[in-house]
Coordinates of C-alpha atoms in Angstrom, one line a residue:
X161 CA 110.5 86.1 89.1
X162 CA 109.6 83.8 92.2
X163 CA 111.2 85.9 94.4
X164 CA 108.4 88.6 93.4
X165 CA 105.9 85.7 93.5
X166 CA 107.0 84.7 96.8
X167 CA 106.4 88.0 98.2
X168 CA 103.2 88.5 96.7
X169 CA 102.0 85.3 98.2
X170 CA 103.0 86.5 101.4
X171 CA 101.2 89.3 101.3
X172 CA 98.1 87.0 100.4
X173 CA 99.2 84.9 103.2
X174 CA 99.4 87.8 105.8
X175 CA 95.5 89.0 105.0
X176 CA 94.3 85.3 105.9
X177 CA 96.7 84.2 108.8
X178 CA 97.5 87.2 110.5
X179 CA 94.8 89.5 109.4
X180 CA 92.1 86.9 111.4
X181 CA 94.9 87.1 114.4
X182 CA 94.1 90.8 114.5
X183 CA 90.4 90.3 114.0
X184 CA 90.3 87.7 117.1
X185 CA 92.4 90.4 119.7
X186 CA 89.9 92.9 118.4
X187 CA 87.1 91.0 119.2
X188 CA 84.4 92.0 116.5
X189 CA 80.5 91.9 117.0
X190 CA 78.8 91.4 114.2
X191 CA 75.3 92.0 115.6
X192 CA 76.2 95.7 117.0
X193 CA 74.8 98.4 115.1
X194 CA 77.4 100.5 113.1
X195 CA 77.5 104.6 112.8
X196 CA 76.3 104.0 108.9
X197 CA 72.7 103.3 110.3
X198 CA 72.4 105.2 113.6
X199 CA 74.0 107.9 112.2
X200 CA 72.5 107.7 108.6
X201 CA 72.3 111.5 107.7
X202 CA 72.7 110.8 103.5
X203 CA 76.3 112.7 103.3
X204 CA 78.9 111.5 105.1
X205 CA 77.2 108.6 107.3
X206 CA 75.6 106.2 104.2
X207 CA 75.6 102.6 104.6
X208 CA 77.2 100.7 101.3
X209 CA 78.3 97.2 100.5
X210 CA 81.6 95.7 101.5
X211 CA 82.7 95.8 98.2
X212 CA 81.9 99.1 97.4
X213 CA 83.7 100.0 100.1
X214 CA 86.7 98.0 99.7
X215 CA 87.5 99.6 96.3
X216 CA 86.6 103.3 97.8
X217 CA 88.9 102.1 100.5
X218 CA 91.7 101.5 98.5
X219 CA 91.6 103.9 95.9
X220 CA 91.4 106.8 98.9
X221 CA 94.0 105.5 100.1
X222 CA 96.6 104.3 97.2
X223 CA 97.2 107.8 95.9
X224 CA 100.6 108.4 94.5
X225 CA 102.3 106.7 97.5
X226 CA 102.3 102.9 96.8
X227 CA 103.9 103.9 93.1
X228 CA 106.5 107.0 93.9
X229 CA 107.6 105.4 96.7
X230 CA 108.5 101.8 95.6
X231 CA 110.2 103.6 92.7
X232 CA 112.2 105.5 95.4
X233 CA 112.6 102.8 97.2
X234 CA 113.9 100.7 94.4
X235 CA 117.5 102.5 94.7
X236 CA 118.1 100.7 97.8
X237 CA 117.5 97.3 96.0
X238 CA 115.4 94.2 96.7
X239 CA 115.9 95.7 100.4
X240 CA 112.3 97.3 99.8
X241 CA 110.5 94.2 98.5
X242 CA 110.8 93.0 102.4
X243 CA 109.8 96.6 103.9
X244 CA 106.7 96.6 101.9
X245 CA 106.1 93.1 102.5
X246 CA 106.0 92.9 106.4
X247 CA 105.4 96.8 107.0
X248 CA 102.4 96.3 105.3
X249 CA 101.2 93.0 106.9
X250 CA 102.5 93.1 110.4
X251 CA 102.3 97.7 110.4
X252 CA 101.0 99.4 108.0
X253 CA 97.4 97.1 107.2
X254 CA 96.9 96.3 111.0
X255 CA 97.3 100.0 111.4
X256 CA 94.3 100.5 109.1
X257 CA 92.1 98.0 110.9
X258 CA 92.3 99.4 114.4
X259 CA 91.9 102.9 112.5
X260 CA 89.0 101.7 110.7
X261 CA 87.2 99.4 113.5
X262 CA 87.9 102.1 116.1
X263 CA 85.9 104.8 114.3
X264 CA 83.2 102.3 114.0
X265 CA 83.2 101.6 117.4
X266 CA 83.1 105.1 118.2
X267 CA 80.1 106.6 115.9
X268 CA 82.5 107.0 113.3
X269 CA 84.8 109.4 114.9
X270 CA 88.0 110.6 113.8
X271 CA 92.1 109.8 114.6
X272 CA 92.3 113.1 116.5
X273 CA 89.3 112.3 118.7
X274 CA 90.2 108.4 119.2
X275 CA 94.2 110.2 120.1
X276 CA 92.5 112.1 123.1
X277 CA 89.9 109.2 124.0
X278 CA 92.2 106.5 124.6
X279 CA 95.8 108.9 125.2
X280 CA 95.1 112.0 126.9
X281 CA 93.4 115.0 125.9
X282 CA 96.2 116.5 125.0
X283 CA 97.0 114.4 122.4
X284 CA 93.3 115.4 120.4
X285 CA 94.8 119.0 119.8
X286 CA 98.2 117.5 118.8
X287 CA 96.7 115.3 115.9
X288 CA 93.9 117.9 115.4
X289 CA 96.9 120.3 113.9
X290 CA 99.2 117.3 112.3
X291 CA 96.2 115.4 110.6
X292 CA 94.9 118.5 109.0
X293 CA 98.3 119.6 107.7
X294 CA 98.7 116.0 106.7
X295 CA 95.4 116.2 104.6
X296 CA 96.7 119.7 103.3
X297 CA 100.1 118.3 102.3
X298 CA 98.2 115.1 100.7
X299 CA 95.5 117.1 98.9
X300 CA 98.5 119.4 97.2
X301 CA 100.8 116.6 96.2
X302 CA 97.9 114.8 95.3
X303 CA 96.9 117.5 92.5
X304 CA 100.9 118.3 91.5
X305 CA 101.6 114.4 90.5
X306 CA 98.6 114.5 88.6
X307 CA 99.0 117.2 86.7
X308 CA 102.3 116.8 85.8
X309 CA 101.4 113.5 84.2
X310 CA 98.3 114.8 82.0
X311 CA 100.3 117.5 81.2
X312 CA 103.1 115.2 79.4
X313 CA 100.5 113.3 77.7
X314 CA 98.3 116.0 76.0
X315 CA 102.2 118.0 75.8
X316 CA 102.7 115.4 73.6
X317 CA 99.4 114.4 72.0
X318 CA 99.2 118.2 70.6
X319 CA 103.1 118.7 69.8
X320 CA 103.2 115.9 67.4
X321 CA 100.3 113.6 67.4
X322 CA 102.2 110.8 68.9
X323 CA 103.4 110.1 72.4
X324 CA 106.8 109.9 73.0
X325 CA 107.8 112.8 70.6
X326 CA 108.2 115.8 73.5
X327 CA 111.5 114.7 74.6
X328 CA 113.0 116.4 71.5
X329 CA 110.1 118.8 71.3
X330 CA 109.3 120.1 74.6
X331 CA 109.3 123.3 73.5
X332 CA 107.1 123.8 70.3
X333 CA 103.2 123.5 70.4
X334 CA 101.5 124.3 73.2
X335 CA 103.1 125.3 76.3
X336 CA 103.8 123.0 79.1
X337 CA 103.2 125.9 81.8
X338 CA 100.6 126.4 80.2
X339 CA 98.5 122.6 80.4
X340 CA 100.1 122.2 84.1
X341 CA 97.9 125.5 85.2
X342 CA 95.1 124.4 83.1
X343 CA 94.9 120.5 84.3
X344 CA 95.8 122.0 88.3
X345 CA 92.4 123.9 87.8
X346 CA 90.2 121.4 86.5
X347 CA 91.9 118.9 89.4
X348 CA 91.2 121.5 91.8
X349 CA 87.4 122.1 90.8
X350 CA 86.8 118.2 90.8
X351 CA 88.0 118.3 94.5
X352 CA 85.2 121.1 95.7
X353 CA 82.3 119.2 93.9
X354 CA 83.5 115.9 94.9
X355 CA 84.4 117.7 98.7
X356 CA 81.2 119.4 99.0
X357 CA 78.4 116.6 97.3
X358 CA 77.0 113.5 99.7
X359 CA 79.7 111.1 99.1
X360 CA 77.5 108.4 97.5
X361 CA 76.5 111.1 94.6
X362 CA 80.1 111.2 93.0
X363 CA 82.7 108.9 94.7
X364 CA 80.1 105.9 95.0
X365 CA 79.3 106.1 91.4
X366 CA 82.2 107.2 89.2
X367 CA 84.7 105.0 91.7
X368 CA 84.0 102.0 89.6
X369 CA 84.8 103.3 86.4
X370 CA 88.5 104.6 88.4
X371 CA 88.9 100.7 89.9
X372 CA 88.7 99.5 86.4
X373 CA 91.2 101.8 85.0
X374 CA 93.4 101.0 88.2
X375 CA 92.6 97.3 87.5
X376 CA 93.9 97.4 84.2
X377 CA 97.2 99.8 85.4
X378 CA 97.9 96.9 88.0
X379 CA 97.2 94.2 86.0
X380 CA 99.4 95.8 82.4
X381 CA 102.4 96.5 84.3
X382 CA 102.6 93.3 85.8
X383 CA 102.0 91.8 82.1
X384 CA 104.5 93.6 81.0
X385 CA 107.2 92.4 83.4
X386 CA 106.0 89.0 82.8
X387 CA 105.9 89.3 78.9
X388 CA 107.9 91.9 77.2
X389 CA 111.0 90.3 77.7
X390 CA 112.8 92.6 80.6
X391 CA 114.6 90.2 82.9
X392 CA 113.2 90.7 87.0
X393 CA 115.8 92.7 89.0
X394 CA 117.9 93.6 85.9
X395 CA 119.1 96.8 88.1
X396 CA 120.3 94.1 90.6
X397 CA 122.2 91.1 88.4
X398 CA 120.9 88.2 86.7
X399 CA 121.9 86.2 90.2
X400 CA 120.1 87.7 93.0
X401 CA 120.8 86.2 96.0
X402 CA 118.8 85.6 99.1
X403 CA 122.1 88.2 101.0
X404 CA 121.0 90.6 98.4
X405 CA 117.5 91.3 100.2
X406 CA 119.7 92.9 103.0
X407 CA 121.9 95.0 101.2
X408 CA 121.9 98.6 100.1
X409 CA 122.6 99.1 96.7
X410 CA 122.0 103.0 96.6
X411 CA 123.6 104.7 94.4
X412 CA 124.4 107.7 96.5
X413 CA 125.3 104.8 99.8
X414 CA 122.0 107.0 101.5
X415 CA 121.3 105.0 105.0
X416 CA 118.6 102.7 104.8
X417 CA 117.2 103.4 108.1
X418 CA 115.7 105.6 108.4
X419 CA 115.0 107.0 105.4
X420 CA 113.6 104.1 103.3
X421 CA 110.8 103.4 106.0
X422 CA 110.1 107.3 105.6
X423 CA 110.1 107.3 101.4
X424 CA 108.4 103.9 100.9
X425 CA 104.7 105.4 103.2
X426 CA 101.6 104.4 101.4
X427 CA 102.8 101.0 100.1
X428 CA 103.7 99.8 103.5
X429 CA 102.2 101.8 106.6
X430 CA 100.6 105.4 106.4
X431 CA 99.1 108.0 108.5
X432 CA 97.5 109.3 105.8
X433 CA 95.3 106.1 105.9
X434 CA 94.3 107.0 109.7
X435 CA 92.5 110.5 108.0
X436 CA 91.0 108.3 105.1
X437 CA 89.4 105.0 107.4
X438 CA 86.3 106.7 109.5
X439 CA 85.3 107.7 105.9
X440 CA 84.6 104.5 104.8
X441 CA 84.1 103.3 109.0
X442 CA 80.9 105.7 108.6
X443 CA 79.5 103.5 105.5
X444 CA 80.2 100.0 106.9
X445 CA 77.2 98.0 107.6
X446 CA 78.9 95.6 109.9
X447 CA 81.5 94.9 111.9
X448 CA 82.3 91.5 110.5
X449 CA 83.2 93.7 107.2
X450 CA 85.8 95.5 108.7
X451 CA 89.0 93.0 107.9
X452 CA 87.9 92.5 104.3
X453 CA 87.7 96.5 104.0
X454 CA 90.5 97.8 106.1
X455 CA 93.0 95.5 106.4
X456 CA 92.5 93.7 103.0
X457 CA 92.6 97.3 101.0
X458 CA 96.0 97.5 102.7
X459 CA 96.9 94.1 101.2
X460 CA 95.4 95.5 97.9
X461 CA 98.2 98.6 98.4
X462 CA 101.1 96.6 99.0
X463 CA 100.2 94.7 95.8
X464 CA 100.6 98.0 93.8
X465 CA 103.6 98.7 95.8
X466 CA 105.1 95.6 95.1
X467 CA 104.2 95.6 91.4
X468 CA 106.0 99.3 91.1
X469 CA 108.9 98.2 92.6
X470 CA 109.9 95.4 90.8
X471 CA 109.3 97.8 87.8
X472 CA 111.9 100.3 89.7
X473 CA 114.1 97.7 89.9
X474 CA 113.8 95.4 86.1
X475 CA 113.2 98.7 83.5
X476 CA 116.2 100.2 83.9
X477 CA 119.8 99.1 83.5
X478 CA 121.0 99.3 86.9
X479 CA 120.6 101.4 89.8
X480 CA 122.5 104.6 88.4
X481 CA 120.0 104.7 85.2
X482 CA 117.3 104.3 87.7
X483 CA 118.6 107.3 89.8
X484 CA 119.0 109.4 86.9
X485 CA 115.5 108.9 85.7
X486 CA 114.2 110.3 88.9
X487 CA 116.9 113.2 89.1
X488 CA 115.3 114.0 85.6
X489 CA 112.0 113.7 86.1
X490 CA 111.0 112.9 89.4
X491 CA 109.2 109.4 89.6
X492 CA 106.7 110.7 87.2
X493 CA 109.5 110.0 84.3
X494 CA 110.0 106.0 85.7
X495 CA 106.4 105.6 85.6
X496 CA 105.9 107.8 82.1
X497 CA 108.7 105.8 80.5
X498 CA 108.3 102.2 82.1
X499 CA 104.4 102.4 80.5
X500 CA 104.8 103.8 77.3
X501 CA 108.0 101.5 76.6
X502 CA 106.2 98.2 77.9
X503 CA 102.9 98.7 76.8
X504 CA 102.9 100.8 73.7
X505 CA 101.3 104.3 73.4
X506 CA 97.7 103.2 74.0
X507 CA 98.5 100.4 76.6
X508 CA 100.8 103.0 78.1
X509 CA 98.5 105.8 77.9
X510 CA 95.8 103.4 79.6
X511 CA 98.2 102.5 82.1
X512 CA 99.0 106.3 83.3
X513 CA 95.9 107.3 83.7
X514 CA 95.6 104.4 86.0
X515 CA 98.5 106.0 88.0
X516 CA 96.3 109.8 87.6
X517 CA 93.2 107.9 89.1
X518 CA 94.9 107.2 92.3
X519 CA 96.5 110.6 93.7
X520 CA 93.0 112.1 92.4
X521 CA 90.6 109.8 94.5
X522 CA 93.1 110.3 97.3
X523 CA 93.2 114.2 97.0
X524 CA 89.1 114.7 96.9
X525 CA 88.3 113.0 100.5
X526 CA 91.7 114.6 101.9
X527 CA 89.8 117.4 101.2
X528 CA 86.8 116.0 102.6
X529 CA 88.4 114.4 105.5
X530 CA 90.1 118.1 105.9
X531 CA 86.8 119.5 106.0
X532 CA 84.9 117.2 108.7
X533 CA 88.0 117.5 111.2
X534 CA 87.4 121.3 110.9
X535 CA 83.6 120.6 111.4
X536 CA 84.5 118.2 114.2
X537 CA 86.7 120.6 116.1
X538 CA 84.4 123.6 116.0
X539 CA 81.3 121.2 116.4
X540 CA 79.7 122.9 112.8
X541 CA 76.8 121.0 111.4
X542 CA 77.9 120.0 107.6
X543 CA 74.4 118.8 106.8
X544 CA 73.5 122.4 104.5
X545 CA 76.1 123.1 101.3
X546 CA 76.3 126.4 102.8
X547 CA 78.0 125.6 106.0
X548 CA 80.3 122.9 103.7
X549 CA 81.1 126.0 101.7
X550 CA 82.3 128.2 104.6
X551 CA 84.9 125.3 105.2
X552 CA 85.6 124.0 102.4
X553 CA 86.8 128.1 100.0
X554 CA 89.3 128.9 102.5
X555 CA 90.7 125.2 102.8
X556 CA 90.9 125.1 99.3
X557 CA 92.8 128.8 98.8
X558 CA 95.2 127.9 101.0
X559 CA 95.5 124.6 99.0
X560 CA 95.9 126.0 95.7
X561 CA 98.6 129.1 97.6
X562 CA 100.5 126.0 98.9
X563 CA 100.8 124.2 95.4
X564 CA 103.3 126.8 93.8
X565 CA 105.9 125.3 96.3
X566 CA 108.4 123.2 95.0
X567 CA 107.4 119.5 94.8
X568 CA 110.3 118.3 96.5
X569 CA 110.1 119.9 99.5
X570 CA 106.5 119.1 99.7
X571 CA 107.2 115.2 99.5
X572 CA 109.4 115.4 102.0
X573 CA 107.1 117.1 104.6
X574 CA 104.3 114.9 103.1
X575 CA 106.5 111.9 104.1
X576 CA 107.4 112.9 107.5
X577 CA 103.7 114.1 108.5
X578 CA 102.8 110.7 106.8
X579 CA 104.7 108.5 109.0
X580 CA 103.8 110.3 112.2
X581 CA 100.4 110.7 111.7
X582 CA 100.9 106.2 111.5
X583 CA 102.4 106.6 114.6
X584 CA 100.4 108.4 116.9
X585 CA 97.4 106.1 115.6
X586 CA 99.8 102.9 116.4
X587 CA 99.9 104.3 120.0
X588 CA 96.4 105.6 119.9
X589 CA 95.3 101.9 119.1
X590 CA 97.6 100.4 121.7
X591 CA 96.6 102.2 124.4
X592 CA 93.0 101.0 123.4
X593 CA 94.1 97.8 123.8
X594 CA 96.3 97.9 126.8
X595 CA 93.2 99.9 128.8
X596 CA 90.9 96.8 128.2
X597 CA 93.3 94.1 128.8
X598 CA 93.5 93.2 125.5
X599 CA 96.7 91.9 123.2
X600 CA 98.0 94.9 122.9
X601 CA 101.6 94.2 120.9
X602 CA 100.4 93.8 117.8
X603 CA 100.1 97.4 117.8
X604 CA 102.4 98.5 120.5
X605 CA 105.6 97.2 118.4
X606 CA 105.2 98.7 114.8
X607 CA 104.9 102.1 117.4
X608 CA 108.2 101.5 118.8
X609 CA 109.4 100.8 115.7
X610 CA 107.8 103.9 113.8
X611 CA 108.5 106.4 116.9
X612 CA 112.3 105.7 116.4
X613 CA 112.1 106.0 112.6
X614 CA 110.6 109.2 112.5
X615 CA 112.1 110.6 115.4
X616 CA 115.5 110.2 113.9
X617 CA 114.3 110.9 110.6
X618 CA 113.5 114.5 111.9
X619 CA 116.5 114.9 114.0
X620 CA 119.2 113.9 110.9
X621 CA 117.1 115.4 108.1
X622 CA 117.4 119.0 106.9
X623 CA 114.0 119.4 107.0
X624 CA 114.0 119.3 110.3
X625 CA 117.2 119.7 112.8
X626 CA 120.1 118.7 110.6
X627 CA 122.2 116.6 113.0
X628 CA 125.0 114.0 112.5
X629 CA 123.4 110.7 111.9
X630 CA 124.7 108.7 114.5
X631 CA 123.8 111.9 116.8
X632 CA 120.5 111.5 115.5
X633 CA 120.0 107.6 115.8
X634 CA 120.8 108.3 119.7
X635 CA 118.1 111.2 120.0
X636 CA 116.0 109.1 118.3
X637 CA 116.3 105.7 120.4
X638 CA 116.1 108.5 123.4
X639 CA 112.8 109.4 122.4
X640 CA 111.5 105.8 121.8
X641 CA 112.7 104.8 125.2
X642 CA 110.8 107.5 126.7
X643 CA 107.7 107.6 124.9
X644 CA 107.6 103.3 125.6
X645 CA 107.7 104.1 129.0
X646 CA 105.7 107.2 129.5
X647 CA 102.8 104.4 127.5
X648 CA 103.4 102.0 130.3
X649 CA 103.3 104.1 133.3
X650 CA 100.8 106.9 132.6
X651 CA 98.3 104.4 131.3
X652 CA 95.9 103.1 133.4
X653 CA 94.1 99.6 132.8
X654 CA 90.3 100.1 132.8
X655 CA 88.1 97.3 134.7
X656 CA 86.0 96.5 131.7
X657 CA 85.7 96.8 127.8
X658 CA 83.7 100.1 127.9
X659 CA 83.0 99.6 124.3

């Protein structure tokens, strides 16, 4: 148990210490003007209050990632406590700043236009194609996870009146097939309104109601850690060690790097963030807000993160029981099982519709983040429902075409897209900092560290080129050495902050 405090208090220690580092090599200015005012247009651009903000911040962005991913993760062992811990203070939350102060600075623009301001131009189209197939991939996943979950509790509800009961009667009552369509559909329609209505009219209102149910999922799970009598890191042994933090304990012996820094995204660093950020940079009412909103939701994130993978690593037995539950059920069964059997069938019910709130205020502004990158590109005026309609029916078509893909394979190119999406706005926000003669490492060395993670990750895995993996560890420290370089030498220092 302190070891789990220790790293939350780290986290909490990260936002104050090394959050105010960031804000400082920023350099913030409170009395500038931000897009939410001279921009104001009553749909996207809306100015709100910090905290508003904050929790829109972090509910967009903690969809299903901070809790399928630490369960994932949880097969390595305790190893994943310290990837969440300092990917998310020293990567994946000053990631979201520069993201979200960026956009601010820049009449709340979005990562591909930032990628071709402070790169090249090139760059713009390149992040133009990978952020909307990023926001495609999330907006899918983001309805399956979902659904799969209401579908198991109303499956159950209606089989027998009781939760718990459809293990041994999956297939009496109503039909399984059946709810997932149903539940997909009325996912899928809440994403149009929510994508097509000014976003103060249904994300600014009913958001509240979602942070309280994602309050009390936080807050229940960690209650029933503390108080239901199931001993911290069970999975692990009764005498975790400090050596234990560095070992991999995966069932299958599956190579920590790089493939835990790819599974464990949203509780650490992700791209996906970078597509979320000039949502919320476009409602901010001042620059002094933006730590508290951008970096501290990312705190917030790794909280959840943290929170699920102690649970991936105390419900179960050990680490084969673990893996089994996922083979099974994907992550949905951990989190499915780990609520109901801690916090009863209303607690537990409570609980996992705490984990349905967050995919589904992710999915409905990847949609809408989907549908002003199109707008961008093409210069189309969203201000009439019309011209948000002409967008938004084919974006959503190919969504729902998409969805009748296997899960599995979708995660995975979710998680790939994810991570490099993080990295071209690492490099994006370095080069920012390295024209204007700023501090530019804080950014410039989670970059390195992504670009080698992904580009190995997509050289060894067979989604991508299937090599050997100590082939691919070379082709990817190839490509890291040559994209650091290319950064130093095609970059040119500019006399002043043009900004």
């Amino acid at each position: 148990m302190l070891w789990f405090l220790f790293c939350i208090a780290l986290l909490l220690l990260g936002y104050f210490v090394y959050g105010k580092f960031v804000e400082k090599v920023f350099v913030i200015n409170p009395k500038r003007e931000t897009p939410a005012y001279t921009m104001k247009d009553g749909v996207d651009y809306v100015p709100m209050s910090k905290k508003k903000i904050w929790l829109i911040q972090l509910l967009n962005i903690a969809g299903t990632g901070p809790i399928f991913g630490p369960i994932l993760g949880a097969m390595y062992g305790p190893v994943a406590m310290l990837w969440i811990v300092f990917g998310c203070v020293f990567a994946g939350a000053v990631h979201d700043y520069f993201c979200g102060m960026l956009s601010i600075r820049n009449g709340g623009a979005n990562i591909p236009f930032l990628a071709g301001k402070y790169l090249a131009k090139p760059a713009k189209h390149v992040m133009n194609l990978i952020a909307i197939l990023l926001l495609l991939l999330v907006g899918v996943v983001f309805v399956a996870s979902p659904a799969s979950l209401l579908t198991n509790i109303t499956s159950d509800l209606m089989n027998s009146g009781s939760v718990g009961a459809a293990a041994v009667n999956d297939e009496s009552g109503a039909s399984k097939g059946t709810l997932l369509t149903i539940w997909t559909t009325i996912i899928f329609v809440y994403y149009i309104i929510a994508t097509l209505v000014p976003i103060d009219k249904i994300i600014g209102r009913i958001y509240p109601f979602f942070g309280a149910l994602l309050m009390f999922m936080t807050c229940g799970m960690l209650f029933g850690l503390f108080f239901e009598g199931i001993p911290f890191f069970r999975t692990v042994g009764t005498d975790i060690s400090f050596a234990d933090f560095f070992t991999n304990m995966h069932p299958k012996d599956m190579p920590i790097f790089p493939i835990l820094f790819i599974t464990i995204a949203c509780g650490a660093i992700s791209g996906f963030h970078a597509t979320q950020s000039p949502l919320m940079a476009r409602c901010t009412e001042n620059e002094a807000e933006g730590r508290f909103i951008f970096y501290g939701a990312m705190i917030g994130e790794g909280v959840i993160a943290l929170i699920w993978c102690m649970v991936g690593l105390s419900f179960y037995q050990d680490q084969g029981a673990l893996a089994e539950a996922i083979a099974a059920g994907t992550p949905s069964k951990v989190v499915y099982d780990s609520a109901i059997g801690m916090l009863g069938i209303f607690g537990g019910i409570l609980a996992i519709l705490g984990v349905v709130v967050l995919p589904i205020t992710s999915g409905d502004t990847a949609f809408r983040a989907a549908r002003l990158l199109i707008a961008d590109f093409f210069k189309y005026d969203q201000r009439k429902i019309a011209k948000r309609l002409t967008i938004a029916i084919p974006l959503f078509a190919i969504g729902f075409f998409v969805s009748t893909i296997d899960f599995s394979i979708l995660w995975r190119y979710f998680g790939w897209a994810n991570q490099t999406t993080a990295m071209f706005m690492l490099w994006t926000a370095s080069a920012y900092l390295f024209r204007h003669g700023k501090f530019h490492w804080v950014t410039t060395i989670p970059a390195i560290f992504m670009t080698m993670v992904c580009s190995t990750f997509l050289a060894n895995a067979k989604i991508g080129f299937g090599l050997g993996y100590d082939i691919s560890l070379w082709v990817g420290a190839v490509i890291t050495a040559v994209a650091t370089i290319a950064f130093f030498v095609l970059l040119k220092p500019l006399p002043s902050e043009e900004d």
